[in-house]
Coordinates of C-alpha atoms in Angstrom, one line a residue:
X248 CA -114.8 -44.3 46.9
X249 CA -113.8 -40.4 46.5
X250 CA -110.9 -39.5 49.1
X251 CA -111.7 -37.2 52.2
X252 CA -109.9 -34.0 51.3
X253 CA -108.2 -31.8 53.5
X254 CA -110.6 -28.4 54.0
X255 CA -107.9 -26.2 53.0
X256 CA -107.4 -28.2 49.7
X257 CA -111.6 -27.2 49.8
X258 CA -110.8 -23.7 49.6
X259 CA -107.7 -23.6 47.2
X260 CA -109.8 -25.5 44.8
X261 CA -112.7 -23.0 45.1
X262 CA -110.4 -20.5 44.8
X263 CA -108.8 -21.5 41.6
X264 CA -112.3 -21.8 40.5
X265 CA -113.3 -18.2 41.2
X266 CA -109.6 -16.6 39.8
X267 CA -111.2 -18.7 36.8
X268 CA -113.9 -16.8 36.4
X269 CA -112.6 -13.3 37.0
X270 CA -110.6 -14.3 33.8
X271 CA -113.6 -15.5 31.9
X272 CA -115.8 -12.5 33.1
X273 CA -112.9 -9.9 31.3
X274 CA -113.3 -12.4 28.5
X275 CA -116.4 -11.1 28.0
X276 CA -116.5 -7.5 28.6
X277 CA -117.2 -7.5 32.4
X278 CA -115.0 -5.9 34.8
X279 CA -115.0 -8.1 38.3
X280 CA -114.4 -5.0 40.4
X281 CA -116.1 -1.3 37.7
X282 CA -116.4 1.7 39.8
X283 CA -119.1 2.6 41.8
X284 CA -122.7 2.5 41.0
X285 CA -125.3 4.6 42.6
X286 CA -127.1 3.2 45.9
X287 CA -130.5 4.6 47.0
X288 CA -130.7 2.5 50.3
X289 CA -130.1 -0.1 52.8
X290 CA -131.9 -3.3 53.5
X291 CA -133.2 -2.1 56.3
X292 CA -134.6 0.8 54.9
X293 CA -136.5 -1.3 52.2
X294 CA -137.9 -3.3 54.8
X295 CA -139.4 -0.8 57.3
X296 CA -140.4 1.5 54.4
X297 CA -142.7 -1.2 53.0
X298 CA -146.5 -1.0 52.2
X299 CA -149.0 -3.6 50.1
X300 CA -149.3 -0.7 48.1
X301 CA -145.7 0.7 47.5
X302 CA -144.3 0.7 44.2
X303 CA -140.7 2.3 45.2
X304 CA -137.6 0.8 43.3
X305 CA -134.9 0.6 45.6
X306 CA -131.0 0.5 44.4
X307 CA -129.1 -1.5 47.2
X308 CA -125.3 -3.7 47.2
X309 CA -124.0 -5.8 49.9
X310 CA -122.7 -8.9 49.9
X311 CA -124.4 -12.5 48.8
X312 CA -124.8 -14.3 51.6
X313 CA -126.6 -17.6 50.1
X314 CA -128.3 -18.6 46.6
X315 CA -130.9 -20.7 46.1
X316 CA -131.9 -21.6 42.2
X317 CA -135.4 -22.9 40.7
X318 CA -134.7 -23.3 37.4
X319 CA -134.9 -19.4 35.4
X320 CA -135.4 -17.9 38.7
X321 CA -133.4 -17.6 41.8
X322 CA -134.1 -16.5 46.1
X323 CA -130.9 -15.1 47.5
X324 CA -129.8 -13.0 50.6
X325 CA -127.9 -10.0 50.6
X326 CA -126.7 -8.3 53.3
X327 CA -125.1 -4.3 54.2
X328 CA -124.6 -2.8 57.0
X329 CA -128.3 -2.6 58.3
X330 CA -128.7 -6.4 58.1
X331 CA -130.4 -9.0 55.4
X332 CA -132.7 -8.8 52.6
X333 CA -134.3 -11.3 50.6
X334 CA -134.5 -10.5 46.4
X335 CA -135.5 -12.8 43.8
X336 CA -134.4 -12.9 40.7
X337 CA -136.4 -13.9 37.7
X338 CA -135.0 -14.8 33.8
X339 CA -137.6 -12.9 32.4
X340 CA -137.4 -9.9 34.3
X341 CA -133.8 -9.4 34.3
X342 CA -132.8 -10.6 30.9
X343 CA -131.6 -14.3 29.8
X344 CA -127.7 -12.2 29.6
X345 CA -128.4 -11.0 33.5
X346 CA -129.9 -14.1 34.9
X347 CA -126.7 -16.3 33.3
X348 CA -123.7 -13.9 34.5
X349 CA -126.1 -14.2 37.9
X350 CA -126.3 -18.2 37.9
X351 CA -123.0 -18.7 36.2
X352 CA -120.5 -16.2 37.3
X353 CA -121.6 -14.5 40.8
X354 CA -121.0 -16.3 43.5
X355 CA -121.7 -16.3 47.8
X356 CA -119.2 -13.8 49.1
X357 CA -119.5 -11.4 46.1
X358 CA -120.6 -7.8 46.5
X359 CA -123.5 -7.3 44.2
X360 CA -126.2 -4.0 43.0
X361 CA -129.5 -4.9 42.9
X362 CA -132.3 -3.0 41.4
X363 CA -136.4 -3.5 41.6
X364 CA -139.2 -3.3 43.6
X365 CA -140.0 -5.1 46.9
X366 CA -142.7 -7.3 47.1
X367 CA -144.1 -9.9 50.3
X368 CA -143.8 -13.4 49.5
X369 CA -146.6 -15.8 50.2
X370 CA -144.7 -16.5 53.6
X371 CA -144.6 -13.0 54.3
X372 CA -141.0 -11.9 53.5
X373 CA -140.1 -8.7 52.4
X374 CA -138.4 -9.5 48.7
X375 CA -136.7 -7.2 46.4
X376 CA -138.2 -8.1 42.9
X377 CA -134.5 -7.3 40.8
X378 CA -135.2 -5.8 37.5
X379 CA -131.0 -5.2 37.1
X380 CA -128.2 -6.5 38.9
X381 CA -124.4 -5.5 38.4
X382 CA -121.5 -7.5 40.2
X383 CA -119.4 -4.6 42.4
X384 CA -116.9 -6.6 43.7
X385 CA -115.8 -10.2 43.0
X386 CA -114.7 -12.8 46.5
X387 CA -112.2 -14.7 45.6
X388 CA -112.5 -17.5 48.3
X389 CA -115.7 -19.5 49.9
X390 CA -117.2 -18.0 53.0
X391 CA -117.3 -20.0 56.2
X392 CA -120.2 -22.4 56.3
X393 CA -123.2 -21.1 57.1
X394 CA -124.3 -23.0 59.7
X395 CA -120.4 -23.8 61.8
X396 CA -119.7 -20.2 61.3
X397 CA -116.0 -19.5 62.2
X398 CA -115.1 -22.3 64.9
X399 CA -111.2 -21.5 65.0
X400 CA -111.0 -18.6 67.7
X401 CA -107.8 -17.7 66.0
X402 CA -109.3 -17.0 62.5
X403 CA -112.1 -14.8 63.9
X404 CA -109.6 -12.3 65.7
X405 CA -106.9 -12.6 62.7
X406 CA -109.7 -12.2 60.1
X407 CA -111.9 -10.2 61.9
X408 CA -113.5 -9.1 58.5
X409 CA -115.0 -12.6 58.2
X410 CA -116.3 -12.6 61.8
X411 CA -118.0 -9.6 60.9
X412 CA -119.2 -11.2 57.5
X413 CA -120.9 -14.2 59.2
X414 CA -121.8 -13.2 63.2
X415 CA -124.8 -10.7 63.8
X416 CA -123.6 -10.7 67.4
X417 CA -120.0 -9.8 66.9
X418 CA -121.4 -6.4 64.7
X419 CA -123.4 -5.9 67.2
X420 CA -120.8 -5.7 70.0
X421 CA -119.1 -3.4 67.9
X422 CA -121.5 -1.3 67.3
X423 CA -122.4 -1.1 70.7
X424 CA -118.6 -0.7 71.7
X425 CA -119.4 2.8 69.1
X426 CA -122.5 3.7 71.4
X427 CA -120.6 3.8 74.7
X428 CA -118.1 6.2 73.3
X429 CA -120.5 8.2 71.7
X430 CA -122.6 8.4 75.4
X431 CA -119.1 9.4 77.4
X432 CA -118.0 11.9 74.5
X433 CA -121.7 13.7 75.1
X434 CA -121.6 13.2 78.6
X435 CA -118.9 14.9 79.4
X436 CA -119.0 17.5 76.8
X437 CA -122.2 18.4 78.4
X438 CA -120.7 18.4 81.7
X439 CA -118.3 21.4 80.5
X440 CA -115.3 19.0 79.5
X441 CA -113.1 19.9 76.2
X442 CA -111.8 16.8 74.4
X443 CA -107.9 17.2 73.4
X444 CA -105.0 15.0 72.1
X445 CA -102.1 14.7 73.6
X446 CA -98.6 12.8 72.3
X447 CA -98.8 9.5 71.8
X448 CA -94.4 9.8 71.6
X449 CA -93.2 10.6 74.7
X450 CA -89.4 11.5 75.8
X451 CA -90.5 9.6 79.2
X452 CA -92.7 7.0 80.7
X453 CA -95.1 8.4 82.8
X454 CA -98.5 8.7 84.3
X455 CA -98.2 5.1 85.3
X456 CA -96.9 2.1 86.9
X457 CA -96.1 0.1 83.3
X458 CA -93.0 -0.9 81.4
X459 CA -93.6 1.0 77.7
X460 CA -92.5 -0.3 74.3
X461 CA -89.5 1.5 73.1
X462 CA -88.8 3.0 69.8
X463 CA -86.2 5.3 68.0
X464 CA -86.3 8.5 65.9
X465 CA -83.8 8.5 63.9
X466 CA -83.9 12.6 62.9
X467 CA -83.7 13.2 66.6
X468 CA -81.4 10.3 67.3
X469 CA -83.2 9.9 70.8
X470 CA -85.3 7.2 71.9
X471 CA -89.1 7.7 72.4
X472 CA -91.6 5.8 74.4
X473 CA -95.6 4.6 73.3
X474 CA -97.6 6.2 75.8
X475 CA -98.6 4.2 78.7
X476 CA -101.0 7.0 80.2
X477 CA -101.8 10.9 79.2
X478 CA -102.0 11.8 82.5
X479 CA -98.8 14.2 82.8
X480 CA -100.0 15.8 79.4
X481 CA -103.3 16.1 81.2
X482 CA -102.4 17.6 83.8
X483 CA -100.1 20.3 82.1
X484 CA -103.2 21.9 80.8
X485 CA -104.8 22.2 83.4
X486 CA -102.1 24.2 84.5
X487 CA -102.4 25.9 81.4
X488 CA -106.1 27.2 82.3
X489 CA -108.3 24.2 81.0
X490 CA -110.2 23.1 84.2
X491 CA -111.9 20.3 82.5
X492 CA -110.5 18.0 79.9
X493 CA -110.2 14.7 78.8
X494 CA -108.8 12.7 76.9
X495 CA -110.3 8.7 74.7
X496 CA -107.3 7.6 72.7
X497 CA -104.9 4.4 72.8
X498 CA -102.3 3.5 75.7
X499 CA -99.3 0.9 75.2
X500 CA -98.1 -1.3 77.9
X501 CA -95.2 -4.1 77.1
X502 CA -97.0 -6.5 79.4
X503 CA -98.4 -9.8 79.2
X504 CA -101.3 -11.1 77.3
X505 CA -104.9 -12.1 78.7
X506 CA -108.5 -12.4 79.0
X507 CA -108.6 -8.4 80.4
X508 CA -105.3 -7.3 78.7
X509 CA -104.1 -6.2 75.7
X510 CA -100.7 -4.5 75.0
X511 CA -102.6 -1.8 72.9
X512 CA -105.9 -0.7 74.9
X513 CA -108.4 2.4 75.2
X514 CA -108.8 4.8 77.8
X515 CA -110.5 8.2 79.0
X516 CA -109.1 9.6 81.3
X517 CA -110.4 13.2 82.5
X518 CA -109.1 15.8 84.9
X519 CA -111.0 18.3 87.1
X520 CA -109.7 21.4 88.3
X521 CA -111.0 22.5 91.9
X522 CA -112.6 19.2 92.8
X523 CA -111.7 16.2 95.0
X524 CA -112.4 12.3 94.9
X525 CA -115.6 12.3 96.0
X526 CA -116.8 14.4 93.4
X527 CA -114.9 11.8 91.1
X528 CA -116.9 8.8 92.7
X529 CA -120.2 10.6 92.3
X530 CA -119.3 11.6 88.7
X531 CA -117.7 8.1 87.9
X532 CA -121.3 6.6 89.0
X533 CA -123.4 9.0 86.7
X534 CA -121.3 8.7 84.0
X535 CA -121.5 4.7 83.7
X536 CA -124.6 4.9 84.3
X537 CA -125.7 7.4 81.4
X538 CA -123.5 4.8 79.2
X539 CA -125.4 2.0 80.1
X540 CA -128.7 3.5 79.6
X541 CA -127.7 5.0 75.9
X542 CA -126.2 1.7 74.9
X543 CA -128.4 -0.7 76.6
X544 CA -131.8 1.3 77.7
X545 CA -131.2 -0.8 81.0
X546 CA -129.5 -0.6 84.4
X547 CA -129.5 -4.4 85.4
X548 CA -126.7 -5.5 82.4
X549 CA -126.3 -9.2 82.6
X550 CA -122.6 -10.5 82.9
X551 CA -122.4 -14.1 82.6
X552 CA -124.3 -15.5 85.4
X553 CA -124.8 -12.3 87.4
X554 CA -127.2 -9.0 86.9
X555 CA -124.9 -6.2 87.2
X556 CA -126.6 -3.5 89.1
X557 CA -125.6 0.1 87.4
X558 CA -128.5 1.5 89.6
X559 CA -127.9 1.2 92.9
X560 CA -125.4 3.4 94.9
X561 CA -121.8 1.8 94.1
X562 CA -120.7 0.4 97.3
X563 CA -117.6 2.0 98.7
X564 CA -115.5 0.3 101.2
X565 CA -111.7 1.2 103.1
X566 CA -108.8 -1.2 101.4
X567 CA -108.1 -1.9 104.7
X568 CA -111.6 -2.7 105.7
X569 CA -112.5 -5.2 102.7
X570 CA -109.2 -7.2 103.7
X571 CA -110.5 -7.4 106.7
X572 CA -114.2 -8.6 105.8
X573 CA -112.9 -10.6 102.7
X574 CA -109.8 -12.4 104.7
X575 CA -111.6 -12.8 107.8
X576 CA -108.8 -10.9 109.7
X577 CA -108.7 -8.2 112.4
X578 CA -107.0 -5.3 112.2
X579 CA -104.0 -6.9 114.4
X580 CA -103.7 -9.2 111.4
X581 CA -102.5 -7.1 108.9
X582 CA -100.3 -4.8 111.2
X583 CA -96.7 -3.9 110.4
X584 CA -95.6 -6.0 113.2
X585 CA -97.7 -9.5 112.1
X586 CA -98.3 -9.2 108.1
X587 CA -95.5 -11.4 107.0
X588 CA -97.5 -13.7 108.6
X589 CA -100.8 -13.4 106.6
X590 CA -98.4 -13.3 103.6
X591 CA -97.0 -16.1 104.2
X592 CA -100.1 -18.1 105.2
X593 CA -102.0 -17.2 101.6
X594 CA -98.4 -17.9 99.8
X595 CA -98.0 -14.3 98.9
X596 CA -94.4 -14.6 100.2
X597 CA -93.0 -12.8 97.4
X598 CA -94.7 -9.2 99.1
X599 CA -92.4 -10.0 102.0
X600 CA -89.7 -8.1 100.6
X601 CA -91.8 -5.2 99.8
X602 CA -93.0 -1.7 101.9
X603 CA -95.9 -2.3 104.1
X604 CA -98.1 -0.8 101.5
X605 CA -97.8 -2.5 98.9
X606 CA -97.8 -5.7 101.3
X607 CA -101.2 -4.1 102.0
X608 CA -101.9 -4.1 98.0
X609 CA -100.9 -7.6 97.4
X610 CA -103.5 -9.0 100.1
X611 CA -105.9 -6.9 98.9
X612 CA -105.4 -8.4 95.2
X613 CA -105.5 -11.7 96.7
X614 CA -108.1 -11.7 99.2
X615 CA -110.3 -9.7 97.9
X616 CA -110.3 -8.5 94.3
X617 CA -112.4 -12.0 93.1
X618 CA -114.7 -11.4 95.7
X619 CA -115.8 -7.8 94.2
X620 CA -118.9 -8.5 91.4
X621 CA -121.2 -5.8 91.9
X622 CA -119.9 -1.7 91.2
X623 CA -117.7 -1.4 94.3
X624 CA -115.2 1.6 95.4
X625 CA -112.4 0.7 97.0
X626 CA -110.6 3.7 98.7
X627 CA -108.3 4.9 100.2
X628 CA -104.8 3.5 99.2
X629 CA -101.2 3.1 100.7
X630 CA -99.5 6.3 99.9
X631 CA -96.7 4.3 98.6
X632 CA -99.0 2.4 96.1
X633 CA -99.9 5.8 94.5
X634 CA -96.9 8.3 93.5
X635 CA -98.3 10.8 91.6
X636 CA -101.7 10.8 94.5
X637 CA -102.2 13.2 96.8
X638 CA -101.6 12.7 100.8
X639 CA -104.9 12.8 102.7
X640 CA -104.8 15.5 105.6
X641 CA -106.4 13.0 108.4
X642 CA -103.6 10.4 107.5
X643 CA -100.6 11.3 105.3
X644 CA -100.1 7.5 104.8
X645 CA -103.0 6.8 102.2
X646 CA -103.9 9.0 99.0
X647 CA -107.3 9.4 98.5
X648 CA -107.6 7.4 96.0
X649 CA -110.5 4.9 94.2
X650 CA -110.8 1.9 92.2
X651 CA -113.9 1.2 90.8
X652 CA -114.0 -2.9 90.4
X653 CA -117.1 -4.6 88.5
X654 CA -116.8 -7.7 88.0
X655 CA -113.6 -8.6 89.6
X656 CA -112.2 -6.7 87.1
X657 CA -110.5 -3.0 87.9
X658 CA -112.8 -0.7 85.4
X659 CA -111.5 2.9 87.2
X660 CA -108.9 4.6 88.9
X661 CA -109.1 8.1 90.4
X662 CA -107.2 10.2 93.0
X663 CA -106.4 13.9 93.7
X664 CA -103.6 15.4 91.9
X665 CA -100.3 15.6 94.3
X666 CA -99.5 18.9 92.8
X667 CA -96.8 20.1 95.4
X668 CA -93.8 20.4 93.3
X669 CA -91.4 19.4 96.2
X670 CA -92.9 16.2 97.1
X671 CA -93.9 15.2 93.7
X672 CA -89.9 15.4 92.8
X673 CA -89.5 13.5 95.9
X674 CA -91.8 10.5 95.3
X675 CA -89.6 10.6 91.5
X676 CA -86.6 10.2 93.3
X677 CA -88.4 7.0 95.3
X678 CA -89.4 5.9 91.7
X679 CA -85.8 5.7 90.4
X680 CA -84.6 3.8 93.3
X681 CA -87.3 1.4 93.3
X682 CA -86.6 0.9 89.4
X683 CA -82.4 0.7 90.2
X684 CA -83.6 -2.1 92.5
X685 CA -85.1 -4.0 89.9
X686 CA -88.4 -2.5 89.5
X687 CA -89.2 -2.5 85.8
X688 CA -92.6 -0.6 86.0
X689 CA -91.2 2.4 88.5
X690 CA -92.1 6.0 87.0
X691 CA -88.8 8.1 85.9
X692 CA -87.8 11.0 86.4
X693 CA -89.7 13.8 84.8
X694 CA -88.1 17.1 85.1
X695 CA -90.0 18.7 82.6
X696 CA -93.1 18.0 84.7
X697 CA -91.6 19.4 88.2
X698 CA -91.1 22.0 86.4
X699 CA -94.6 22.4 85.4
X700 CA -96.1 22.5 88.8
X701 CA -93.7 25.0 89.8
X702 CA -96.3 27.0 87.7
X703 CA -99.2 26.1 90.0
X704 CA -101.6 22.8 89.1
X705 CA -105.0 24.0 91.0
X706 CA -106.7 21.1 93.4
X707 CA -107.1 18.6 91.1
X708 CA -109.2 14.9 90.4
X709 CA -108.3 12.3 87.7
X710 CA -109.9 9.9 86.8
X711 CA -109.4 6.9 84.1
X712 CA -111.9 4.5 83.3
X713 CA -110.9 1.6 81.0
X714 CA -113.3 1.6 77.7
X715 CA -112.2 -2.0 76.7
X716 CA -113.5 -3.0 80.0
X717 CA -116.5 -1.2 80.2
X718 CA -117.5 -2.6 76.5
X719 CA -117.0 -5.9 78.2
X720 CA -119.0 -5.4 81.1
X721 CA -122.0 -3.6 78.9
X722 CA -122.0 -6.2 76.2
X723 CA -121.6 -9.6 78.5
X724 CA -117.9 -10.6 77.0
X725 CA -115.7 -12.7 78.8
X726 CA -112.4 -11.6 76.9
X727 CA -110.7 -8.2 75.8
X728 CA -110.3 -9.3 72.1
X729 CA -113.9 -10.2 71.2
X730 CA -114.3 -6.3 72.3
X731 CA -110.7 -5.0 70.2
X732 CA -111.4 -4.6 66.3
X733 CA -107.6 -6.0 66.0
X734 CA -106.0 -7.6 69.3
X735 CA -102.4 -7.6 69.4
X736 CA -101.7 -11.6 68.8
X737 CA -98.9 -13.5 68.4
X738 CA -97.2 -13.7 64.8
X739 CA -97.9 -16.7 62.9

């Protein structure tokens, strides 16, 4: 009885086989990988341009995706960009020298040129009749079956190549992840916005409450920091006369790993001179739901067992008031005088230790945050939660502030700009000696910044909307890295 070998053993075998034939292939004159030859079209094109009556020849390449022999002919399907196509391949046709390097030498995985003529088989499949065929690019290992796909979660996010190779649906969500950019970009560019870049190095962490990746450059002998938000950048041109930018580029935050975080993540964040946060919730609302209409031509996007209404009004509700309707609490509750005591009694006794705002924050997170599915604004934030916010003029204790949550997931965050230079070096100085007291995601110091606003930042609105999140939401994904090309994973 033959042993039971070991898949791996499967696929060094079948590699040895294939290095085999690259060898045998020069042997004869053929070059395994020639330059380029000349394509005319994609599958799809072939397909949709068909008629009984067409006599087009088409050149196309992709890659074989699965051979099927009948003695001196062969059915196989190859696939591009646009998706599959059947061709057939016939001794006669092609040549006895064609049809052998075909059933001797190419294999599934291989990037091949077809040319010929489509034709409708009896079933009714668009075929492309091959007159010539030229190997482009040889695989050197077996594709995953056909039929299992790629089972190890690991492999498809290390090798997301072959994810792409063998799952319609994971092109597709990156594709559409290509659409919802596309639909902000032109959204706000038609809203008077101008795209910039602005440092991904900077000589501070700012912009947010995160602890950054350090690094070191060595001409300057100084230490630099990955970005973990633009928003101080931002905000310097619109001191500089730009009263509408914004900004889709990469952030870096040296924090944990999970189904809704990756170290290395997208944002847009946008800044609007002269306008407060309730133009930001209004534009927030149109803008998601322009994206979900371009990418999805619908405004009820299903989200694992829920219908996501994009339609609707987003709800908007107080902090204050959504700990009271989600805790079951009156406002006595959650007083200075009494919230230890709700802290204690939903084991948040860690808060304790904390200002009454962020006490605030952390029943908020726990009482409420997995309670918010459908688009809902929360507003109006703890001053204390919120350094770089505004104070609101009917109570200089909360910023007026949003976060948008969707699916108990945080998908925006928007506030106006504090841009009184005296206070904003003031709520620094609080930054510092919340970090000296063992705060590792406390903002520093930014002089350079201060100095800045001395020049005069206009009433302002930010807002930053999470595009890793949003491609989850818009293409019903449970996890960041099925919607990140290349997650940031742990080294093998």
């Amino acid at each position: 009885m033959d042993q039971i070998r070991d898949p791996q053993d499967r696929v060094s075998s079948e590699h040895t086989v294939r290095v085999e034939k690259v060898a045998a292939l020069r042997a004869l004159g053929f070059e395994p990988w020639p330059d380029k030859q000349e394509v005319t079209a994609h599958c799809a094109s072939v397909i949709t341009e068909f008629t009984d009556e067409s006599t087009k020849q088409y050149a196309i390449a992709g890659r074989l995706m699965n051979v099927r022999l009948h003695g001196r002919a062969a059915f196989a399907h190859m696939q591009d960009s646009s998706g599959k196509l059947q061709v057939y391949i016939r001794e006669d046709v092609v040549g006895e020298d064609q049809f052998k390097l075909f059933e001797h030498s190419i294999d599934v995985g291989d990037i091949v040129w077809f040319f010929g003529t489509p034709f409708k088989t009896k079933v009714g499949e668009i075929t492309l009749r091959v007159a010539r065929l030229m190997l482009l690019s040889k695989c050197l290992h077996p594709l995953p079956e056909k039929f299992h796909g790629i089972v190890d979660i690991e492999t498809k996010y290390r090798q997301r190549y072959l994810d792409l190779i063998m799952d319609a649906g994971t092109r597709d969500r990156f594709m559409k992840r290509s659409h919802i950019i596309t639909a902000l970009r032109s959204f706000l560019d038609s809203h008077g916005y101008l795209e910039v870049e602005t440092p991904m190095l900077h000589p501070i962490a700012g912009g947010a409450a995160a602890r950054p990746f350090v690094t070191h450059h060595n001409a300057l002998n100084q230490d630099l920091y990955l970005r973990i938000a633009p928003e101080l950048y931002l905000k310097r041109l619109i001191i500089g006369g730009f009263d509408r930018v914004y900004e889709i580029n990469r952030n870096f935050r040296n924090e944990g790993v999970s189904t809704r975080h990756n170290p290395e993540f997208t944002m847009l964040e946008l800044y609007t001179a002269y306008q407060d946060y309730e133009y930001a919730m209004n534009f927030t609302e149109s803008l998601l739901r322009h994206a979900a209409l371009y990418a999805l031509g619908t405004l009820q996007v299903p989200y694992g067992d829920v219908i996501l209404n994009f339609e609707a009004p987003f709800k908007r509700l107080r902090m204050i008031d959504a700990i009271i309707q989600y805790g079951s609490l009156n406002e006595q509750d959650i007083s200075p005088e009494v919230i230890d005591t709700i802290l204690h009694k939903h084991g948040l006794n860690h808060a304790k230790k904390e200002t009454y705002g962020n006490k605030v924050l952390a029943l908020f997170e726990a009482l409420v945050e997995p309670h918010l599915i459908q688009p809902t604004f929360i507003i109006d934030f703890p001053i204390e939660t919120s350094p770089l916010a505004k104070r609101s003029t009917q109570n200089p204790a909360i910023a007026p502030r949003f976060e948008l949550f969707v699916a108990k997931m945080e998908l925006s965050n928007a506030y106006n700009e504090l841009n009184e230079p005296f206070e904003q070096a003031e709520r620094f100085k609080e930054q510092i000696v919340a970090h000296e007291g063992g705060n590792d995601e406390a903002h520093q110091y930014d002089a350079d910044y201060i100095l800045a606003l001395e020049y005069a930042l206009p009433p302002t609105v930010g807002i930053g909307i999470g595009i890793d999140r949003l491609v989850m939401l818009l293409t019903n994904t449970i996890t960041i890295k099925e919607v990140i090309l290349f997650p940031t994973l742990k080294k093998k």
